[in-house]
Short mmCIF file of C-alpha atoms and ligand atoms in Angstrom, two decimals:
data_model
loop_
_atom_site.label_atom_id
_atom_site.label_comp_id
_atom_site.label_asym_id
_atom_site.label_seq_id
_atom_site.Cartn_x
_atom_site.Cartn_y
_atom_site.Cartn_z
CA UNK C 1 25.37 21.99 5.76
CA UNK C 2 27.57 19.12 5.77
CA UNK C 3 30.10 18.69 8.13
CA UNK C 4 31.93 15.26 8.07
CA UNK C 5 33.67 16.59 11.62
CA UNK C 6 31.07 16.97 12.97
CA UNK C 7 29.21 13.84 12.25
CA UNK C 8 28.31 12.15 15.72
CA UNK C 9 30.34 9.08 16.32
CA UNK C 10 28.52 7.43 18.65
CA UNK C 11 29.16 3.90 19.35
CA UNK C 12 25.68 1.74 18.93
CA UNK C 13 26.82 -1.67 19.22
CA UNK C 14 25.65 -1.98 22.80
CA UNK C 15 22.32 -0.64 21.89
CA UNK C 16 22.25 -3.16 18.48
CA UNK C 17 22.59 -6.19 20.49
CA UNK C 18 20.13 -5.05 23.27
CA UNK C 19 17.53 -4.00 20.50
CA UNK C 20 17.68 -6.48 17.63
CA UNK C 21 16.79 -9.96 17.34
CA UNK C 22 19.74 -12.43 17.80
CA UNK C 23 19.65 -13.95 14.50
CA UNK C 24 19.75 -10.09 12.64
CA UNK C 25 22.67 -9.17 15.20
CA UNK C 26 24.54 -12.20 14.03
CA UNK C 27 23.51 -11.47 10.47
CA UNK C 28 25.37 -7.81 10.51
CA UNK C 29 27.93 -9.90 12.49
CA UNK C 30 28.79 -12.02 9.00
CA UNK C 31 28.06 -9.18 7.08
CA UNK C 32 30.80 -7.40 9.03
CA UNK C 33 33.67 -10.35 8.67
CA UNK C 34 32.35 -10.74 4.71
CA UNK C 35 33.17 -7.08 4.13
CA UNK C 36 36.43 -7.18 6.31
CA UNK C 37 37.63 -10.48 3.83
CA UNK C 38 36.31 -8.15 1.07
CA UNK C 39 38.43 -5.25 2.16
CA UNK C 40 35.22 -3.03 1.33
CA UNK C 41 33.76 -0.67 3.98
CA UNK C 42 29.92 -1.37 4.71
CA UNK C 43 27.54 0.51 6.25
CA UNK C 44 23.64 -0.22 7.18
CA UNK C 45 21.67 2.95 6.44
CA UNK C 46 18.55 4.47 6.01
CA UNK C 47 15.39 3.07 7.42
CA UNK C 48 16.92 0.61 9.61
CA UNK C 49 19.03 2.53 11.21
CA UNK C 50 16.46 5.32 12.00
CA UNK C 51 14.13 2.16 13.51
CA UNK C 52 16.82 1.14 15.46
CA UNK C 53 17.17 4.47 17.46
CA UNK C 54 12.86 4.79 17.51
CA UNK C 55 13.18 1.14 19.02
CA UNK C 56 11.11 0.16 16.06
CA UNK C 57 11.31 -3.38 14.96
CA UNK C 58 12.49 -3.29 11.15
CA UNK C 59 13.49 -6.48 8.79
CA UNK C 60 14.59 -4.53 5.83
CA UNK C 61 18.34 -4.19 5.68
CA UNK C 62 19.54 -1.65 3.56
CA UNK C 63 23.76 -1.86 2.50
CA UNK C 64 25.99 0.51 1.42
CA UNK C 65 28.96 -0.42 -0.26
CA UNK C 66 31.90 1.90 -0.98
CA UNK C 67 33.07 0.16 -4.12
CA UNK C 68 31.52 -2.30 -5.95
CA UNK C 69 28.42 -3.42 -4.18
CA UNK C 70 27.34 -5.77 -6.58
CA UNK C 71 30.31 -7.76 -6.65
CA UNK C 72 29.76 -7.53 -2.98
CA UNK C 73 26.10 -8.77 -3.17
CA UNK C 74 27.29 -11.78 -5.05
CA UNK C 75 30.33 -12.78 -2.20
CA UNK C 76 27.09 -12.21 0.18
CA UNK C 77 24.76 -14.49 -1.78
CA UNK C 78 27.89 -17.15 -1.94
CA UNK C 79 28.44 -17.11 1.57
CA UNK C 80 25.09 -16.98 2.48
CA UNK C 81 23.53 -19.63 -0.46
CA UNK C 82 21.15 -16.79 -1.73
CA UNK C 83 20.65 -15.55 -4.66
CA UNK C 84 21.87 -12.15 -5.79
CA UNK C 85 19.66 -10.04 -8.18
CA UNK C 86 21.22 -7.05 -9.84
CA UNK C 87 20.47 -3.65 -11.64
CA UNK C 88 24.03 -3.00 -13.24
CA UNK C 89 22.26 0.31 -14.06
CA UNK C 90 22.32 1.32 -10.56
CA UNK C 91 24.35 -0.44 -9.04
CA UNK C 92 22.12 -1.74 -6.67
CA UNK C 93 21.35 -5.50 -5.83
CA UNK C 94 19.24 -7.37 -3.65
CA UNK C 95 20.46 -10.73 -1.98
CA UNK C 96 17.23 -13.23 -1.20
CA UNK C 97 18.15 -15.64 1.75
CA UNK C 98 17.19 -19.36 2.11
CA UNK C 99 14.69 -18.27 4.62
CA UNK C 100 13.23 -15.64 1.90
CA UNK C 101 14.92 -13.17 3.92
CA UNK C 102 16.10 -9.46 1.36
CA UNK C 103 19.20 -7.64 1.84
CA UNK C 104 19.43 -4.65 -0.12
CA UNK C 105 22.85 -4.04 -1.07
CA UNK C 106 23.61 -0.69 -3.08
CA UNK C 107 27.20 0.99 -4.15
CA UNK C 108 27.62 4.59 -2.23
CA UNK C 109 26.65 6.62 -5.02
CA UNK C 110 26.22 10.39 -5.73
CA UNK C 111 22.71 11.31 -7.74
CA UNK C 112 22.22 13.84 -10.28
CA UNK C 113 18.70 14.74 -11.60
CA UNK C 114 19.01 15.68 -15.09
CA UNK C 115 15.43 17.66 -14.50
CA UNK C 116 12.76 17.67 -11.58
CA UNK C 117 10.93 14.33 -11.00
CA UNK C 118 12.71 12.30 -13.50
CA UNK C 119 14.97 9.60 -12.29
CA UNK C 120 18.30 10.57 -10.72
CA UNK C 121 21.88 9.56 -12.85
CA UNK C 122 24.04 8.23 -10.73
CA UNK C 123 28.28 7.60 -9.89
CA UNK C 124 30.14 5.41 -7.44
CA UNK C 125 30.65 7.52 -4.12
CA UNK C 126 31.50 7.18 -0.70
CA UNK C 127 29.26 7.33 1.86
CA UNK C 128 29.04 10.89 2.75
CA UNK C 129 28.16 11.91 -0.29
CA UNK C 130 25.79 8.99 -0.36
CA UNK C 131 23.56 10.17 3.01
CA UNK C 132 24.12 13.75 1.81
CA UNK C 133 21.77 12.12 -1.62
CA UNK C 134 18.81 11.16 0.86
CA UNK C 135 15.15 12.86 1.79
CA UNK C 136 15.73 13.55 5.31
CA UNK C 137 17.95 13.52 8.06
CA UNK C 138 16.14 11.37 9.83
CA UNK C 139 16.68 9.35 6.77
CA UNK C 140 20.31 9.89 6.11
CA UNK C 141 22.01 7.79 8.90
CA UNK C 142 24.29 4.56 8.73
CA UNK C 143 26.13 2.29 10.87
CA UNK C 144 29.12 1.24 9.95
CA UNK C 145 29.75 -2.22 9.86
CA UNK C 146 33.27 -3.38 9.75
CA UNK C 147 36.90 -1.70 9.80
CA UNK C 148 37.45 1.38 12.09
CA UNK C 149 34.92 2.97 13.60
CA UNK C 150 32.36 -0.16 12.95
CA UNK C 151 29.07 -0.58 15.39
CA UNK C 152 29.32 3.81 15.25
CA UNK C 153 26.68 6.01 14.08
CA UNK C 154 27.20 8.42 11.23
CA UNK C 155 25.19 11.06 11.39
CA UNK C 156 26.24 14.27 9.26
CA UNK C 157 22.76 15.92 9.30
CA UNK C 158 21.18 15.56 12.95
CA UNK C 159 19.18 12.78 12.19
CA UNK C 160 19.02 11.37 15.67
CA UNK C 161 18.18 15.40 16.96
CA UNK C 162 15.39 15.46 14.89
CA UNK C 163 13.65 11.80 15.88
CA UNK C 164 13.90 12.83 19.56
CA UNK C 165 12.52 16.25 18.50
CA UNK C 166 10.51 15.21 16.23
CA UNK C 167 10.92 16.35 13.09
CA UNK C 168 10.62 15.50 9.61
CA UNK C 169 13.35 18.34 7.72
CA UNK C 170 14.79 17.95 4.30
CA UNK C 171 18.99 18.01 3.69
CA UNK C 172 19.23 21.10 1.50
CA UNK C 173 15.82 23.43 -0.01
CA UNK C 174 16.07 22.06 -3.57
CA UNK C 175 14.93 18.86 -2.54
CA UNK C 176 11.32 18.62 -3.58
CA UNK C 177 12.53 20.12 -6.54
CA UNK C 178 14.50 17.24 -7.83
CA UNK C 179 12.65 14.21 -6.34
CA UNK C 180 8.70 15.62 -5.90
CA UNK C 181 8.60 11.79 -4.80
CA UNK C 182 9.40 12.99 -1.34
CA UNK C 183 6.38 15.78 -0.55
CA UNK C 184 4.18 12.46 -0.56
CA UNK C 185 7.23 10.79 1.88
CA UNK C 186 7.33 13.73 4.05
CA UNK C 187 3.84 13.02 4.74
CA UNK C 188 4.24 9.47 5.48
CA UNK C 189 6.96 9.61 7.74
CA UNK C 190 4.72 12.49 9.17
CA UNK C 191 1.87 10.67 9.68
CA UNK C 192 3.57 7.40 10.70
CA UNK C 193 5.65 8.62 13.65
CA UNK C 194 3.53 11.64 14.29
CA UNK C 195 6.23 13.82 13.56
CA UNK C 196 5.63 17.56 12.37
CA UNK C 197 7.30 19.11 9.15
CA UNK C 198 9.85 21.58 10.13
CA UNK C 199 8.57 24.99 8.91
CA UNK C 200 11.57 25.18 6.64
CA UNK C 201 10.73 22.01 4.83
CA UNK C 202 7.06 22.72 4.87
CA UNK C 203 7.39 26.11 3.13
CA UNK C 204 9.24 24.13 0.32
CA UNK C 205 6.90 21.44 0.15
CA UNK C 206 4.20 24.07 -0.26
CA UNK C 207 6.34 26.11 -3.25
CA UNK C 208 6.79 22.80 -5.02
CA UNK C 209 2.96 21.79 -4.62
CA UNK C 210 1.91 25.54 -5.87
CA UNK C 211 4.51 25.16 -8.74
CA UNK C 212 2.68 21.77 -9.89
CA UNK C 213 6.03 20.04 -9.53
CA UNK C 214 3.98 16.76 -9.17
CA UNK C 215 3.11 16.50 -12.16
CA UNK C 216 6.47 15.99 -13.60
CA UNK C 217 5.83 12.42 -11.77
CA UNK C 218 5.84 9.62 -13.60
CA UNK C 219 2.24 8.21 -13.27
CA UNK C 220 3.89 4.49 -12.12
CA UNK C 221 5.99 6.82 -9.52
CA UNK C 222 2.82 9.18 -8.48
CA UNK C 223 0.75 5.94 -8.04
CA UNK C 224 3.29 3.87 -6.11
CA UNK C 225 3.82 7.28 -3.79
CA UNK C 226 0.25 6.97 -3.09
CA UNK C 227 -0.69 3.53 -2.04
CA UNK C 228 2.72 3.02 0.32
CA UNK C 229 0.71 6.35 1.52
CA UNK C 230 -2.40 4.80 1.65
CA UNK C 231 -1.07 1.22 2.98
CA UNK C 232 0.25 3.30 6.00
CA UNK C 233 -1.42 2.70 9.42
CA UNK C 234 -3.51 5.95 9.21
CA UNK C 235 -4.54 6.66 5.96
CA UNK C 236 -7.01 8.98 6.22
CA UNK C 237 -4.82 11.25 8.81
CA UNK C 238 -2.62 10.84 5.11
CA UNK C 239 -5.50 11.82 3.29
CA UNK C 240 -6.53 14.87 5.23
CA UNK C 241 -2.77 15.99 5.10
CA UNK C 242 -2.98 15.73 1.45
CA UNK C 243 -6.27 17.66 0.83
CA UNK C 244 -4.85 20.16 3.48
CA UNK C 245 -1.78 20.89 1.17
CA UNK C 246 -4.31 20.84 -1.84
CA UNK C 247 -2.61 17.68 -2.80
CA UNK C 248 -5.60 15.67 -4.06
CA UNK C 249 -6.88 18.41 -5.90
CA UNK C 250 -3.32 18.97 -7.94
CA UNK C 251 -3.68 15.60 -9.81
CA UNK C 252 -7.52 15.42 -9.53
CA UNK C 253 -9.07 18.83 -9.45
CA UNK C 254 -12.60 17.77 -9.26
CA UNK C 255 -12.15 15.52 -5.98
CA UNK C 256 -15.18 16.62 -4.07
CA UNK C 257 -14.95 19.24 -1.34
CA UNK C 258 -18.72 18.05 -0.16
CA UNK C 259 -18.34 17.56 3.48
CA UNK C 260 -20.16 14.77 4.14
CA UNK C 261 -17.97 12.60 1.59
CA UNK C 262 -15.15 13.17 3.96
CA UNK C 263 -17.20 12.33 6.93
CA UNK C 264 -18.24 8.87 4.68
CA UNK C 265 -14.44 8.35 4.15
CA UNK C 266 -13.58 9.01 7.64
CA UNK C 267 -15.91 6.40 8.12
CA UNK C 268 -14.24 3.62 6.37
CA UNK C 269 -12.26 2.82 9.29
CA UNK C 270 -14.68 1.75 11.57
CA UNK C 271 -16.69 -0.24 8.43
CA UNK C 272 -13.55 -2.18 7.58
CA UNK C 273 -13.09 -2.71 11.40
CA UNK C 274 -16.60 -4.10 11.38
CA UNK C 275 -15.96 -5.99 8.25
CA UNK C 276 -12.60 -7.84 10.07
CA UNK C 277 -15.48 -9.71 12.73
CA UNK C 278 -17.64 -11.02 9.44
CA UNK C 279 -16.28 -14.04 7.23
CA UNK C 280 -15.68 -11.86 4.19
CA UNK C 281 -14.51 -14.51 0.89
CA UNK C 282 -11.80 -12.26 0.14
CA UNK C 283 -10.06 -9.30 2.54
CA UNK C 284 -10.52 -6.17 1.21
CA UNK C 285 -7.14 -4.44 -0.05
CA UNK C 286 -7.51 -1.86 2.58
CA UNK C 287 -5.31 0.69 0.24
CA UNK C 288 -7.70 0.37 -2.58
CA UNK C 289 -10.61 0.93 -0.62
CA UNK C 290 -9.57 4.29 0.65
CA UNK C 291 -7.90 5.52 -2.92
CA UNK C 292 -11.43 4.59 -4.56
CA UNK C 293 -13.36 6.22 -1.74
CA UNK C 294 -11.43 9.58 -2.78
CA UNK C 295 -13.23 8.98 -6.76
CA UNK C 296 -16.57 7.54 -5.23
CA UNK C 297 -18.84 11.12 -5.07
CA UNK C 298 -17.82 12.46 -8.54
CA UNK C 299 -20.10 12.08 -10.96
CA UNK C 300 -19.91 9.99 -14.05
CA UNK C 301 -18.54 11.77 -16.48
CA UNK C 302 -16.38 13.99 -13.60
CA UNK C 303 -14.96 10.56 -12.86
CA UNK C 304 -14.10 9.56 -16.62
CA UNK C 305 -12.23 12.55 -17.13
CA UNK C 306 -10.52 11.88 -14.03
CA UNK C 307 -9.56 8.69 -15.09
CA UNK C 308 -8.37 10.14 -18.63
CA UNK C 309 -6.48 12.80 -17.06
CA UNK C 310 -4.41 10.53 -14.94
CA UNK C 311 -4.06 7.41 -16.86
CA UNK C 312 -3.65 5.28 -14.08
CA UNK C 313 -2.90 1.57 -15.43
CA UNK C 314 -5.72 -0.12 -16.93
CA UNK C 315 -6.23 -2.78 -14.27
CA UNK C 316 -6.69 0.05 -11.78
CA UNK C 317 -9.18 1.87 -13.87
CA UNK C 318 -11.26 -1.28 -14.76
CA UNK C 319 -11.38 -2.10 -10.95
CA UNK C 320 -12.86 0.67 -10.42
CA UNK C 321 -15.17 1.40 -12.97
CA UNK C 322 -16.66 -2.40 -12.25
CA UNK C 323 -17.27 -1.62 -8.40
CA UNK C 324 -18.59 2.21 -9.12
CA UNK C 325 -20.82 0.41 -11.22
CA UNK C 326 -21.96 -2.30 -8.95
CA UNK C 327 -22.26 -0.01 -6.01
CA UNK C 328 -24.39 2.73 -7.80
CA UNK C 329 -27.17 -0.97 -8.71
CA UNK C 330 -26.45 -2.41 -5.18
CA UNK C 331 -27.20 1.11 -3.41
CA UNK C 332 -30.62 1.28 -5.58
CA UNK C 333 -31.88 -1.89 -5.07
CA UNK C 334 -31.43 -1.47 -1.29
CA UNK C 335 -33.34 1.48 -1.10
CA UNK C 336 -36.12 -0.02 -1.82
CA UNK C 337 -38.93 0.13 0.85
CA UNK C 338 -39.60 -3.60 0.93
CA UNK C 339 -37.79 -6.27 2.71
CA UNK C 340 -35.82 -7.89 0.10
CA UNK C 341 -35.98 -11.46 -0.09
CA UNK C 342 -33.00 -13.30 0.69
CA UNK C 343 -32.19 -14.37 -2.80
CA UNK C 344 -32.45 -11.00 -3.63
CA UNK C 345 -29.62 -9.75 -0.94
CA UNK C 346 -27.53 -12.35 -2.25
CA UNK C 347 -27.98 -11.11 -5.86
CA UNK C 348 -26.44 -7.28 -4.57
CA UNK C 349 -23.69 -9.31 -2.67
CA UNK C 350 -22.44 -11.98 -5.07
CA UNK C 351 -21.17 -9.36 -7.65
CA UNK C 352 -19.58 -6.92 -5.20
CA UNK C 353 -15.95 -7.32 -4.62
CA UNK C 354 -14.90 -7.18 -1.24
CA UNK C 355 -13.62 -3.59 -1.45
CA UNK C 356 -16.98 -2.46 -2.84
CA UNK C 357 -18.93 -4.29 -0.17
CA UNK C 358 -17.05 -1.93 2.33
CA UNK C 359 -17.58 1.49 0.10
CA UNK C 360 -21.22 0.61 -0.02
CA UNK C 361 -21.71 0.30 3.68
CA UNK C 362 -19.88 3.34 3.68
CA UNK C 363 -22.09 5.14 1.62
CA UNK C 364 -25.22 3.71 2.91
CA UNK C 365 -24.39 3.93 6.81
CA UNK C 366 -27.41 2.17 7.70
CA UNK C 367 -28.36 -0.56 10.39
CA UNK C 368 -30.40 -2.38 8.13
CA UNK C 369 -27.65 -2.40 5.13
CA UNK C 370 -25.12 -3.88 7.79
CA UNK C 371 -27.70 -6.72 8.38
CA UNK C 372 -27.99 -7.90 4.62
CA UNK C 373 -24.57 -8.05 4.69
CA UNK C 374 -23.91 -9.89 7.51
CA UNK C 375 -26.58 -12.20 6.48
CA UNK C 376 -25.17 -12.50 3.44
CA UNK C 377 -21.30 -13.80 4.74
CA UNK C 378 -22.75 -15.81 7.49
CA UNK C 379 -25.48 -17.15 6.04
CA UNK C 380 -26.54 -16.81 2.51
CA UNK C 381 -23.43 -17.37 0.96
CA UNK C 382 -23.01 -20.79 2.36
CA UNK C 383 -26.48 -21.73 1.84
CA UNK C 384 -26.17 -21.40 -2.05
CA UNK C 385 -24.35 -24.70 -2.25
CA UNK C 386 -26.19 -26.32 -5.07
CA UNK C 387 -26.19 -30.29 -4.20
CA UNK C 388 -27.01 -31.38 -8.55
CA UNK C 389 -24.77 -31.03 -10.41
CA UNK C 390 -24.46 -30.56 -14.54
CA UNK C 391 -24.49 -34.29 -14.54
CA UNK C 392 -26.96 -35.05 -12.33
CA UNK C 393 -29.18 -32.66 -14.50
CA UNK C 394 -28.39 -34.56 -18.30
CA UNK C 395 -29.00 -37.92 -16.08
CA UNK C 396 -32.25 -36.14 -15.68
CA UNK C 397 -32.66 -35.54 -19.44
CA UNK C 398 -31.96 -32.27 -19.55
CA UNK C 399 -30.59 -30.88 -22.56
CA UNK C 400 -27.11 -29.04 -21.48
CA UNK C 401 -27.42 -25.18 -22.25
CA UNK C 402 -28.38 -21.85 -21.09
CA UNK C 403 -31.13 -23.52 -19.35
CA UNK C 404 -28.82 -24.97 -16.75
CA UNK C 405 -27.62 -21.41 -15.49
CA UNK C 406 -31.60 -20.76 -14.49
CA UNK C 407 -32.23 -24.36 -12.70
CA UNK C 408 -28.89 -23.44 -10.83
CA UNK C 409 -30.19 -19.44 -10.04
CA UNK C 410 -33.73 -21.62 -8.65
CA UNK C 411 -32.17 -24.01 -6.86
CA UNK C 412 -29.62 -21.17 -5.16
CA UNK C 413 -32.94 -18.80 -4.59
CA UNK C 414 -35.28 -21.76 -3.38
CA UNK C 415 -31.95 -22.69 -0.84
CA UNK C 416 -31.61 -19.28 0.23
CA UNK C 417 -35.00 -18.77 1.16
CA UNK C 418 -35.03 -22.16 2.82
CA UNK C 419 -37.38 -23.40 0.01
CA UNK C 420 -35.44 -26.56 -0.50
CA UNK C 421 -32.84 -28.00 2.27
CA UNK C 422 -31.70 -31.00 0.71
CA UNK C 423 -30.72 -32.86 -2.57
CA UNK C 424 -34.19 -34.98 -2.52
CA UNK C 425 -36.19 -31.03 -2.72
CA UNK C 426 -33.83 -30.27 -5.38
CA UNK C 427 -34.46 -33.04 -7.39
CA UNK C 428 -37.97 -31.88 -7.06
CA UNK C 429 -38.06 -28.68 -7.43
CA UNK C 430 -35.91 -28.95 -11.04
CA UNK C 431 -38.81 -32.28 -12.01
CA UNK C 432 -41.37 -29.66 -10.90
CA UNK C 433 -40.50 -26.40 -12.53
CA UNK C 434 -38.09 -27.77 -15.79
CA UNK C 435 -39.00 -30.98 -17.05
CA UNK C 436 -42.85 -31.40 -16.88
P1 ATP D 1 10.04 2.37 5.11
O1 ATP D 1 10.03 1.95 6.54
O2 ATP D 1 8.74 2.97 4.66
O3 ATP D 1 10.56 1.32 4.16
P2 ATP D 1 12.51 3.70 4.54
O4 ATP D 1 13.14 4.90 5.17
O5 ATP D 1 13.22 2.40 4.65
O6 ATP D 1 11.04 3.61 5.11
P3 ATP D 1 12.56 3.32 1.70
O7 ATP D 1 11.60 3.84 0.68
O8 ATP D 1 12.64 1.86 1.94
O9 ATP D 1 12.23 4.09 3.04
O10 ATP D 1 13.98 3.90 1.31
C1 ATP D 1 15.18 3.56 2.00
C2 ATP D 1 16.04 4.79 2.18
O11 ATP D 1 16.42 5.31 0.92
C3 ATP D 1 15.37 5.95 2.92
O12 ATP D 1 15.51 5.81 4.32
C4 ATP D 1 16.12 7.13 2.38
O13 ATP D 1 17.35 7.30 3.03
C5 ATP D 1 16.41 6.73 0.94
N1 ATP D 1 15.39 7.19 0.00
C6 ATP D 1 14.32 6.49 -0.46
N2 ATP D 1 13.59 7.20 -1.34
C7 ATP D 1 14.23 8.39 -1.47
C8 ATP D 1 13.99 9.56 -2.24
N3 ATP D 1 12.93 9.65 -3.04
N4 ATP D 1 14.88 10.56 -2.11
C9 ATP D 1 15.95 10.46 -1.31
N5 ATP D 1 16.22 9.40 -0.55
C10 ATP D 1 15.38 8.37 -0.62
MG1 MG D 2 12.54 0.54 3.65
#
C-alpha cells in the first residue's frame, strides 16, 4: 500500500501563508532555519496538516524529527526561551512557549504492539515509516519543513483524496486490531467533519467490535477515548453512532434500549442551550453531562454493577453516584402537587451540581420545572445572602453551635420568601424565634 513514489509532492507553501496566521507562518519559518542549523529534517504532520487542507483553523503543532527529536525540542526551547518537557521513553517532547503556546515535537518512529490494545514499543524511524504508523490517511500527512523539498506535502496514503471525498479509511486492515483506540477515533473524525467510514474500514471496525477487542483497553485509555468523543461538537450524533455499532452496550451491556431515554438524551442539547441564557454558579462540564445521561435510566443496582464492571476512577464514580442521588430526591419533591415554597425550590437547587441541574430538567421536561429553576439562578440564589453573621449572633448571646446552622436555614427561608428584606428583620426574626 505504500508507495514512497508515489507520494504527492505538492508544494503548499503558497497555500500556508494564505491560510495561517502570520505569527504560526513565521513560527514554522524558525522552526525551518532551527532544523536547517540542526542538520535534522522536520516535518509538521498529522492533525495540522489535515486542518490546513480542510481550511480549518488548528493551534496544535505536531513535529517530526528524523533523529533525535528531543535533543531537537531542547535547541527549540533554547531558541525560543520555552521550556522543553520530555518522555525519553518515547521519544517524544513537548516545548511550552512564553506565550503558553505547545509544540509537540516527536522522533519519526516505527510502532510495534506487542498484543492488541496495549501500548505500542517503539524505534527511531524516518518519516515514512512514521505516517505509515498512523490511524488514517487523512491522518498520515506532513509537510516538510526545511531542506529539499520543504513547504511540500507528503502524502503516501491519499490523505488529501479522501478529505475532498470524504472519507475516513484506515492504512492497512489490522489496524483496529492493534490500537482498538481508533474505532472510537474513526467515529470522531466521522462525526466531526461529517465524513463517512469507507466500507472497508467499517467492516473492520465492526469485526473488532464483535470480537470484544475493546476490552483489551486500558480503562484510563477507554475513558479518555470517550470524553474527547463526548467533548466533540455533536455528541449525541457520537452517541447514536456508538449504540448503532453496539458500542455502548460492549462495555455496559445493560445501557437502556428504552426509547424515550434516548429521546431525553437527545434532549440535553436544547436544555444545556437553555441553561447557557440563565446565570448558572458553575458551567456544566458539557462531556459529563452527556456520559452520565447514558447511566441515568438504569436502575440502582443495574447501575452499581455497571460501575463495578468498569471501574472507572473513583472521582468519576462518586460524581455520579452523588448527582443520581440528588436527582432521584430533587425529581420527587417536584412532583409534588403543591406549589413549593420558595425556600423549598432552593432546598432541591442548592445541592444539585450544575450537571445534575441539567439531567433533571432533562428528565422532568416540564414548563413548570424550568421555572423553579430559573427562579432559583435569578432570584433565589442571590436572595439567600444572610446579612448576621456568626459574630453578630454570639454579640447576641448566642451560644456558638449547631444552633447557628438553623438561625442561618431561617433567616435564608424567611429571605427567600421575602419574609425579612433587611438586616434590622433579621435581627428580629433570630430575637423572635431563638433567644426569647
Ligand atoms: P484533534 O484535532 O482531535 O487533536 P488529531 O488528528 O490532531 O486530531 P491527535 O489525537 O492529536 O489527533 O493525534 C495526532 C496525530 O497522531 C493524529 O493525526 C494521527 O496521525 C496520530 N495518532 C493519534 N492517535 C493515534 C492512534 N491511536 N493510532 C495511530 N495514530 C494516531
Ligand atoms: Mg491534535
Amino acid at each position: 500500500m505504500f508507495d514512497k513514489k508515489n507520494g504527492s509532492m505538492k508544494d503548499v507553501k503558497g497555500l500556508m501563508k494564505k491560510q495561517l496566521q502570520k505569527g504560526q507562518m513565521a513560527l514554522l519559518n524558525s522552526i525551518a532555519q532551527i532544523a536547517d542549523r540542526a542538520d535534522v529534517n522536520v516535518y509538521v504532520a498529522g492533525g495540522f496538516v489535515r486542518d490546513l487542507l480542510l481550511n480549518i483553523q488548528n493551534l496544535d503543532i505536531d513535529l517530526v524529527v528524523e533523529g533525535n527529536g528531543i535533543d531537537f525540542a531542547e535547541t527549540l526551547a533554547s531558541e525560543f526561551n520555552g521550556i522543553a518537557k520530555s518522555h525519553a521513553r518515547f521519544g517524544t517532547s513537548v516545548v511550552i512557549l512564553k506565550d503558553q503556546s505547545r509544540i509537540d515535537v516527536a522522533m519519526a518512529r516505527m510502532e510495534y504492539y506487542p498484543r492488541s490494545g496495549a501500548l505500542p514499543k517503539v524505534e527511531r524511524s524516518s518519516i515514512d515509516k512514521d505516517l505509515s504508523r498512523r490511524d488514517f490517511t487523512v491522518n498520515s500527512m506532513a509537510i516538510k519543513l526545511n531542506g529539499q523539498g520543504a513547504f511540500c506535502l507528503i502524502d503516501f496514503f491519499n490523505g488529501e483524496m479522501d478529505l475532498k471525498a470524504g472519507f475516513i479509511r484506515v492504512l492497512h486492515d489490522r489496524s483496529f486490531i492493534e490500537d482498538p483506540c481508533r474505532i472510537f477515533r474513526a467515529i470522531r473524525f466521522e462525526q466531526r467533519f461529517k465524513f463517512s467510514i469507507e466500507d472497508q474500514t467499517k467492516a473492520s471496525m465492526k469485526n473488532a467490535i464483535e470480537s470484544n477487542l475493546i476490552n483489551q483497553l486500558s480503562r484510563t485509555r477507554l475513558m479518555n477515548e470517550i470524553k474527547l468523543l463526548l467533548k466533540e461538537p455533536d455528541p449525541i450524533g457520537c452517541v447514536d453512532r456508538m449504540q448503532e455499532l453496539s458500542i455502548l452496550q460492549n462495555f455496559a451491556p445493560d445501557i437502556s434500549n428504552d426509547d424515550s431515554h434516548w429521546l431525553a438524551m437527545k434532549k440535553i442539547d436544547s436544555v444545556l442551550a437553555w441553561g447557557e441564557m440563565i446565570p448558572m454558579l458553575k458551567k456544566p462540564e458539557i462531556w459529563f453531562v452527556y456520559f452520565h445521561g447514558l447511566f441515568i435510566a438504569m436502575e440502582d443496582a443495574a447501575f452499581e454493577q455497571a460501575m463495578e464492571r468498569l471501574h472507572f476512577p473513583d472521582k468519576i464514580s462518586s460524581r455520579m453516584r452523588s448527582d443520581r442521588a440528588h436527582i432521584v430526591k430533587a425529581k420527587r419533591d417536584l412532583n409534588e402537587r403543591r406549589e413549593p415554597k420558595p425556600s423549598k425550590i432552593y432546598d432541591i437547587f442548592s445541592k444539585l451540581s450544575s450537571e445534575a441541574v441539567i439531567l433533571l430538567l432533562v428528565a422532568c421536561s416540564s414548563e413548570r420545572v424550568n421555572r423553579y429553576a430559573a427562579l432559583y439562578f435569578n432570584q433565589y440564589y442571590m436572595l439567600a445572602k444572610i446579612k448576621l453573621t456568626s459574630d453578630d449572633l454570639i454579640e447576641m448571646g448566642m451560644e456558638p453551635g449547631p444552633i447557628f446552622s438553623d438561625v442561618f436555614k431561617a433567616l435564608r427561608d424567611a429571605r427567600i420568601n421575602g419574609q425579612v428584606v433587611s438586616r434590622d428583620e433579621e435581627v428580629v426574626l433570630v430575637e423572635s424565634q431563638f433567644l426569647q
